[in-house]
GROMACS .gro file of C-alpha atoms in nm:
model
  346
    1MET     CA    1   4.780   9.384   4.691
    2SER     CA    2   4.658   9.731   4.783
    3LYS     CA    3   4.404   9.766   5.063
    4TYR     CA    4   4.182   9.949   4.815
    5LYS     CA    5   3.905   9.718   4.690
    6CYS     CA    6   3.843   9.785   4.321
    7SER     CA    7   3.494   9.774   4.178
    8LEU     CA    8   3.458   9.510   3.906
    9LEU     CA    9   3.166   9.492   3.664
   10VAL     CA   10   3.118   9.147   3.507
   11VAL     CA   11   2.902   9.150   3.193
   12ASP     CA   12   2.777   8.816   3.052
   13ASP     CA   13   2.443   8.694   2.918
   14GLU     CA   14   2.480   8.357   3.095
   15PRO     CA   15   2.349   8.379   3.454
   16TYR     CA   16   2.565   8.099   3.592
   17ILE     CA   17   2.880   8.281   3.474
   18LEU     CA   18   2.772   8.592   3.664
   19THR     CA   19   2.691   8.386   3.977
   20THR     CA   20   3.015   8.191   3.963
   21LEU     CA   21   3.243   8.492   3.909
   22SER     CA   22   3.060   8.700   4.170
   23ALA     CA   23   3.111   8.430   4.435
   24PHE     CA   24   3.471   8.367   4.328
   25LEU     CA   25   3.585   8.727   4.315
   26ARG     CA   26   3.389   8.904   4.591
   27GLU     CA   27   3.667   8.862   4.851
   28GLU     CA   28   3.906   9.081   4.653
   29PHE     CA   29   3.667   9.295   4.448
   30GLU     CA   30   3.344   9.485   4.482
   31VAL     CA   31   3.162   9.279   4.220
   32LEU     CA   32   2.878   9.417   4.010
   33THR     CA   33   2.701   9.215   3.740
   34ALA     CA   34   2.506   9.288   3.423
   35ASP     CA   35   2.355   9.042   3.173
   36CYS     CA   36   2.375   9.275   2.873
   37ALA     CA   37   2.553   9.586   2.743
   38GLU     CA   38   2.251   9.810   2.808
   39GLN     CA   39   2.237   9.708   3.176
   40ALA     CA   40   2.611   9.767   3.205
   41GLN     CA   41   2.576  10.115   3.060
   42SER     CA   42   2.299  10.187   3.310
   43LEU     CA   43   2.535  10.092   3.597
   44PHE     CA   44   2.805  10.320   3.455
   45ALA     CA   45   2.552  10.604   3.461
   46GLN     CA   46   2.497  10.548   3.835
   47ARG     CA   47   2.855  10.521   3.964
   48GLU     CA   48   3.224  10.497   3.882
   49ILE     CA   49   3.355  10.151   3.796
   50ASP     CA   50   3.724  10.061   3.813
   51LEU     CA   51   3.734   9.741   3.603
   52VAL     CA   52   3.495   9.590   3.351
   53LEU     CA   53   3.513   9.227   3.236
   54SER     CA   54   3.281   9.163   2.944
   55ASP     CA   55   3.192   8.857   2.742
   56GLN     CA   56   3.221   8.901   2.364
   57LYS     CA   57   2.915   8.710   2.246
   58MET     CA   58   2.605   8.890   2.374
   59PRO     CA   59   2.274   8.986   2.213
   60ARG     CA   60   2.226   9.327   2.052
   61GLN     CA   61   2.576   9.456   2.145
   62THR     CA   62   2.899   9.260   2.149
   63GLY     CA   63   3.162   9.288   2.419
   64VAL     CA   64   3.388   9.481   2.182
   65GLN     CA   65   3.111   9.732   2.117
   66LEU     CA   66   3.049   9.773   2.490
   67LEU     CA   67   3.418   9.817   2.567
   68GLU     CA   68   3.452  10.071   2.287
   69TRP     CA   69   3.164  10.264   2.447
   70VAL     CA   70   3.336  10.241   2.788
   71ARG     CA   71   3.662  10.367   2.638
   72GLN     CA   72   3.483  10.670   2.493
   73HIS     CA   73   3.272  10.756   2.798
   74HIS     CA   74   3.477  10.619   3.091
   75PRO     CA   75   3.837  10.605   2.970
   76LYS     CA   76   3.982  10.548   3.321
   77THR     CA   77   3.805  10.213   3.357
   78VAL     CA   78   4.032   9.915   3.285
   79ARG     CA   79   3.872   9.700   3.012
   80LEU     CA   80   3.898   9.320   2.978
   81LEU     CA   81   3.731   9.091   2.723
   82MET     CA   82   3.653   8.719   2.752
   83THR     CA   83   3.521   8.487   2.483
   84GLY     CA   84   3.501   8.123   2.394
   85PHE     CA   85   3.622   8.192   2.043
   86ALA     CA   86   3.987   8.253   1.980
   87GLU     CA   87   3.972   8.394   1.631
   88LEU     CA   88   4.256   8.631   1.561
   89GLU     CA   89   4.028   8.888   1.398
   90GLU     CA   90   3.822   8.924   1.715
   91ALA     CA   91   4.135   8.971   1.924
   92VAL     CA   92   4.262   9.239   1.690
   93GLU     CA   93   3.923   9.411   1.687
   94ALA     CA   94   3.907   9.405   2.067
   95ILE     CA   95   4.251   9.559   2.093
   96ASN     CA   96   4.193   9.825   1.828
   97ARG     CA   97   3.838   9.928   1.915
   98GLY     CA   98   3.807   9.864   2.286
   99GLN     CA   99   4.175   9.900   2.370
  100VAL     CA  100   4.141   9.610   2.615
  101PHE     CA  101   4.388   9.545   2.894
  102ARG     CA  102   4.373   9.169   2.843
  103TYR     CA  103   4.197   8.920   2.612
  104ILE     CA  104   4.079   8.616   2.811
  105PHE     CA  105   3.968   8.288   2.656
  106LYS     CA  106   3.690   8.064   2.785
  107PRO     CA  107   3.706   7.836   2.960
  108TRP     CA  108   3.939   8.024   3.195
  109ARG     CA  109   4.127   7.886   3.487
  110PRO     CA  110   4.034   8.056   3.818
  111GLU     CA  111   4.393   8.118   3.927
  112GLU     CA  112   4.485   8.262   3.588
  113LEU     CA  113   4.174   8.484   3.579
  114LEU     CA  114   4.238   8.606   3.935
  115GLU     CA  115   4.598   8.689   3.853
  116ILE     CA  116   4.490   8.879   3.541
  117LEU     CA  117   4.238   9.078   3.744
  118ARG     CA  118   4.499   9.148   4.011
  119ASN     CA  119   4.733   9.281   3.744
  120ALA     CA  120   4.451   9.494   3.609
  121THR     CA  121   4.389   9.623   3.962
  122ARG     CA  122   4.755   9.711   4.005
  123SER     CA  123   4.752   9.888   3.671
  124PHE     CA  124   4.439  10.081   3.767
  125ILE     CA  125   4.581  10.181   4.107
  126LEU     CA  126   4.914  10.282   3.956
  127GLU     CA  127   4.737  10.489   3.692
  128ARG     CA  128   4.517  10.650   3.954
  129SER     CA  129   4.818  10.721   4.176
  130HIS     CA  130   4.999  10.869   3.878
  131GLU     CA  131   4.704  11.093   3.801
  132GLN     CA  132   4.679  11.194   4.167
  133LEU     CA  133   5.048  11.277   4.172
  134LEU     CA  134   5.011  11.479   3.855
  135GLN     CA  135   4.710  11.658   4.000
  136GLU     CA  136   4.897  11.726   4.323
  137LEU     CA  137   5.194  11.849   4.120
  138ARG     CA  138   4.968  12.076   3.913
  139GLN     CA  139   4.810  12.204   4.234
  140LEU     CA  140   5.149  12.263   4.392
  141ASN     CA  141   5.268  12.444   4.080
  142LEU     CA  142   4.952  12.653   4.080
  143GLU     CA  143   4.996  12.737   4.447
  144LEU     CA  144   5.361  12.815   4.386
  145GLU     CA  145   5.272  13.041   4.093
  146GLN     CA  146   5.010  13.212   4.309
  147ARG     CA  147   5.259  13.257   4.593
  148VAL     CA  148   5.522  13.388   4.351
  149ALA     CA  149   5.266  13.623   4.196
  150GLN     CA  150   5.153  13.738   4.540
  151ARG     CA  151   5.512  13.777   4.657
  152THR     CA  152   5.597  13.966   4.337
  153LYS     CA  153   5.299  14.193   4.392
  154GLU     CA  154   5.402  14.249   4.755
  155LEU     CA  155   5.758  14.325   4.648
  156GLU     CA  156   5.635  14.566   4.381
  157GLU     CA  157   5.411  14.736   4.636
  158THR     CA  158   5.696  14.745   4.888
  159ASN     CA  159   5.935  14.885   4.627
  160HIS     CA  160   5.677  15.145   4.524
  161GLU     CA  161   5.621  15.239   4.887
  162LEU     CA  162   5.996  15.251   4.945
  163GLU     CA  163   6.041  15.463   4.634
  164GLN     CA  164   5.770  15.701   4.754
  165LYS     CA  165   5.928  15.720   5.098
  166ASN     CA  166   6.270  15.779   4.946
  167LYS     CA  167   6.126  16.058   4.734
  168MET     CA  168   5.961  16.200   5.043
  169LEU     CA  169   6.284  16.175   5.241
  170GLU     CA  170   6.478  16.334   4.957
  171LYS     CA  171   6.222  16.612   4.942
  172LEU     CA  172   6.244  16.658   5.319
  173ALA     CA  173   6.622  16.662   5.295
  174LEU     CA  174   6.598  16.943   5.041
  175THR     CA  175   6.317  17.140   5.207
  176ASP     CA  176   6.328  17.395   5.485
  177PRO     CA  177   6.078  17.260   5.742
  178LEU     CA  178   5.968  17.605   5.863
  179THR     CA  179   5.896  17.784   5.534
  180SER     CA  180   5.866  17.482   5.301
  181LEU     CA  181   6.112  17.657   5.068
  182PRO     CA  182   6.417  17.479   4.926
  183ASN     CA  183   6.695  17.466   5.187
  184ARG     CA  184   7.065  17.544   5.146
  185ARG     CA  185   7.147  17.205   4.996
  186ALA     CA  186   6.866  17.233   4.743
  187MET     CA  187   6.961  17.588   4.645
  188ASP     CA  188   7.323  17.483   4.599
  189ARG     CA  189   7.207  17.212   4.358
  190LEU     CA  190   6.975  17.449   4.174
  191ALA     CA  191   7.246  17.713   4.140
  192GLU     CA  192   7.501  17.462   4.008
  193ARG     CA  193   7.244  17.336   3.759
  194GLU     CA  194   7.170  17.689   3.642
  195LEU     CA  195   7.540  17.766   3.600
  196ARG     CA  196   7.591  17.448   3.395
  197ARG     CA  197   7.303  17.553   3.174
  198ARG     CA  198   7.461  17.899   3.145
  199ASP     CA  199   7.788  17.739   3.031
  200ARG     CA  200   7.603  17.574   2.741
  201TYR     CA  201   7.382  17.870   2.659
  202PRO     CA  202   7.560  18.191   2.773
  203SER     CA  203   7.316  18.436   2.932
  204PRO     CA  204   7.312  18.680   3.225
  205LEU     CA  205   7.252  18.549   3.575
  206ALA     CA  206   7.192  18.716   3.911
  207ILE     CA  207   7.222  18.568   4.259
  208ALA     CA  208   7.096  18.759   4.564
  209LEU     CA  209   7.137  18.712   4.937
  210ILE     CA  210   6.853  18.854   5.149
  211ASP     CA  211   6.883  18.915   5.522
  212VAL     CA  212   6.619  19.039   5.765
  213ASP     CA  213   6.725  19.363   5.933
  214HIS     CA  214   6.743  19.356   6.315
  215PHE     CA  215   6.596  19.007   6.329
  216LYS     CA  216   6.755  18.941   6.669
  217GLU     CA  217   6.541  19.221   6.811
  218ILE     CA  218   6.229  19.057   6.666
  219ASN     CA  219   6.325  18.727   6.825
  220ALA     CA  220   6.403  18.895   7.155
  221ARG     CA  221   6.071  19.078   7.166
  222TYR     CA  222   5.837  18.815   7.025
  223LEU     CA  223   6.042  18.510   7.115
  224LEU     CA  224   6.092  18.212   6.886
  225PRO     CA  225   5.724  18.162   6.788
  226GLY     CA  226   5.699  18.526   6.682
  227GLY     CA  227   6.026  18.506   6.489
  228ASP     CA  228   5.913  18.188   6.314
  229LYS     CA  229   5.583  18.352   6.218
  230VAL     CA  230   5.772  18.644   6.063
  231LEU     CA  231   5.994  18.408   5.863
  232ILE     CA  232   5.695  18.209   5.736
  233ASP     CA  233   5.511  18.523   5.625
  234LEU     CA  234   5.830  18.670   5.482
  235ALA     CA  235   5.885  18.361   5.267
  236LYS     CA  236   5.536  18.410   5.119
  237ALA     CA  237   5.601  18.781   5.056
  238LEU     CA  238   5.934  18.710   4.888
  239GLN     CA  239   5.783  18.436   4.672
  240GLY     CA  240   5.509  18.672   4.564
  241SER     CA  241   5.755  18.938   4.453
  242LEU     CA  242   5.953  18.708   4.222
  243ARG     CA  243   5.902  18.589   3.866
  244THR     CA  244   5.801  18.232   3.795
  245VAL     CA  245   6.151  18.157   3.661
  246ASP     CA  246   6.321  18.282   3.976
  247LEU     CA  247   6.422  18.041   4.251
  248LEU     CA  248   6.391  18.122   4.620
  249GLY     CA  249   6.524  17.930   4.918
  250ARG     CA  250   6.598  17.973   5.288
  251ILE     CA  251   6.964  17.898   5.347
  252GLY     CA  252   6.978  17.954   5.722
  253GLY     CA  253   6.833  18.161   6.004
  254GLU     CA  254   6.687  18.480   5.862
  255GLU     CA  255   6.885  18.454   5.536
  256PHE     CA  256   6.734  18.376   5.196
  257LEU     CA  257   6.886  18.315   4.852
  258VAL     CA  258   6.744  18.412   4.513
  259ILE     CA  259   6.861  18.271   4.179
  260ALA     CA  260   6.741  18.485   3.890
  261PRO     CA  261   6.815  18.335   3.544
  262GLU     CA  262   6.835  18.555   3.234
  263THR     CA  263   6.884  18.859   3.457
  264ASN     CA  264   7.139  19.134   3.383
  265MET     CA  265   7.222  19.432   3.604
  266GLU     CA  266   6.919  19.628   3.493
  267GLY     CA  267   6.690  19.334   3.563
  268ALA     CA  268   6.855  19.269   3.900
  269VAL     CA  269   6.786  19.629   4.005
  270VAL     CA  270   6.418  19.585   3.919
  271ILE     CA  271   6.392  19.255   4.108
  272GLY     CA  272   6.587  19.383   4.408
  273GLU     CA  273   6.376  19.695   4.449
  274ARG     CA  274   6.054  19.498   4.404
  275ILE     CA  275   6.161  19.256   4.678
  276ARG     CA  276   6.270  19.534   4.915
  277SER     CA  277   5.958  19.746   4.867
  278THR     CA  278   5.723  19.446   4.885
  279VAL     CA  279   5.865  19.350   5.225
  280GLU     CA  280   5.858  19.712   5.345
  281ASN     CA  281   5.491  19.748   5.245
  282THR     CA  282   5.377  19.409   5.378
  283GLN     CA  283   5.209  19.406   5.720
  284PHE     CA  284   5.360  19.140   5.944
  285SER     CA  285   5.193  19.056   6.274
  286TYR     CA  286   5.203  18.817   6.565
  287LYS     CA  287   4.924  18.788   6.819
  288ASP     CA  288   4.758  19.099   6.681
  289GLN     CA  289   5.081  19.297   6.715
  290ILE     CA  290   5.219  19.466   6.404
  291ILE     CA  291   5.585  19.385   6.343
  292PRO     CA  292   5.778  19.612   6.103
  293VAL     CA  293   6.007  19.404   5.885
  294ARG     CA  294   6.279  19.528   5.652
  295VAL     CA  295   6.539  19.342   5.447
  296SER     CA  296   6.880  19.412   5.301
  297LEU     CA  297   6.989  19.254   4.974
  298GLY     CA  298   7.322  19.187   4.811
  299PHE     CA  299   7.331  19.096   4.441
  300ALA     CA  300   7.602  18.934   4.232
  301VAL     CA  301   7.535  18.980   3.860
  302ALA     CA  302   7.714  18.795   3.581
  303GLU     CA  303   7.653  18.943   3.236
  304SER     CA  304   7.640  18.719   2.928
  305PRO     CA  305   8.010  18.707   2.826
  306GLU     CA  306   8.141  18.680   3.182
  307THR     CA  307   8.245  18.349   3.332
  308ALA     CA  308   8.122  18.280   3.683
  309ASP     CA  309   8.118  18.004   3.941
  310TYR     CA  310   7.871  17.954   4.223
  311GLU     CA  311   8.109  17.998   4.516
  312GLY     CA  312   8.251  18.309   4.358
  313MET     CA  313   7.908  18.462   4.301
  314LYS     CA  314   7.799  18.378   4.656
  315HIS     CA  315   8.111  18.549   4.788
  316ILE     CA  316   8.038  18.859   4.580
  317ALA     CA  317   7.671  18.862   4.689
  318ALA     CA  318   7.778  18.827   5.053
  319ALA     CA  319   8.012  19.124   5.016
  320ALA     CA  320   7.729  19.327   4.861
  321LEU     CA  321   7.496  19.226   5.146
  322ALA     CA  322   7.757  19.327   5.404
  323GLU     CA  323   7.781  19.668   5.243
  324ALA     CA  324   7.402  19.705   5.245
  325LYS     CA  325   7.400  19.626   5.616
  326ALA     CA  326   7.689  19.861   5.688
  327THR     CA  327   7.540  20.152   5.497
  328GLY     CA  328   7.200  20.173   5.662
  329ARG     CA  329   7.007  19.851   5.589
  330ASN     CA  330   6.674  19.828   5.400
  331ARG     CA  331   6.861  19.867   5.076
  332CYS     CA  332   7.001  19.673   4.781
  333ILE     CA  333   7.364  19.666   4.675
  334PHE     CA  334   7.449  19.522   4.333
  335TYR     CA  335   7.795  19.395   4.246
  336SER     CA  336   7.887  19.296   3.896
  337VAL     CA  337   8.119  19.003   3.858
  338ALA     CA  338   8.339  19.223   3.633
  339VAL     CA  339   8.291  19.589   3.740
  340ARG     CA  340   8.258  19.818   4.044
  341PRO     CA  341   7.956  19.786   4.276
  342PHE     CA  342   7.629  19.957   4.202
  343GLU     CA  343   7.421  20.079   4.494
  344GLN     CA  344   7.053  20.149   4.526
  345ALA     CA  345   6.932  20.279   4.859
  346GLY     CA  346   6.593  20.207   5.005
   0.00000   0.00000   0.00000
């Protein structure tokens, strides 16, 4: 037997039955007694009862009626019925209406009654244990679902954070830290993308290399902080002199690259002169000292029907820039991918 002592409500309208069963069963059960169905219902309203053993023949309400009420209002209570009449109809009614655990005939033998009650106790305890296990299982499943949901949320947040960091790292990898312009790698990608677009939709394209004239002298005189300040301000001046469709990047040291889509030779001349004159007319300073800044530009221009590749255009632009440097600086030299160079002095 389990150490748990089940509560047992005995319902009978004969006092000696209640006294006898209470004395006989109190060692193994917490025995409660009621002499009618109404008193039994009152006890149910006050506390939980594990087993109920009711006589059938009682005034006002029969045992079957009481057990049917117990089944409806306290379905976990194990129900037993005892009677001195063994009619089959009563047994069937007790089973169908009250759904009794056992049907016990009077007079009962003590050992038989005790064994029946012990079996009822085992059934109650097993049922309760089963319900507890189910409840524990439901709780564990709920906790598991909550942990999985929390873990999923944490993973989603971690993945989002990682994605944001990756985007940030990718941006940093493609950004010049001094000027915040696209760096060489980014400009290479942008130029290749523009050339692929040009292959699908033929149109003119210009690429320009821009170099600061005598930048070593600026660095020597104003040291690295002064040189950096000039480059930062120069990036802003260059950006302000370009169209919204043009792309500007710093590709190293004092050298910048411009990608100008939909730009033929005539358009390149306009852009180049605007860049050169903007820089020439911009006041650069460091620690209240005015620093004159000039730039030289070399353009490579591919007209609509001409085929061009990025490395080839960069090589042509570099050659044009070298000529601008060699012929006096502060000027633009324009090379066509297909024809002789065109020069415009500052």
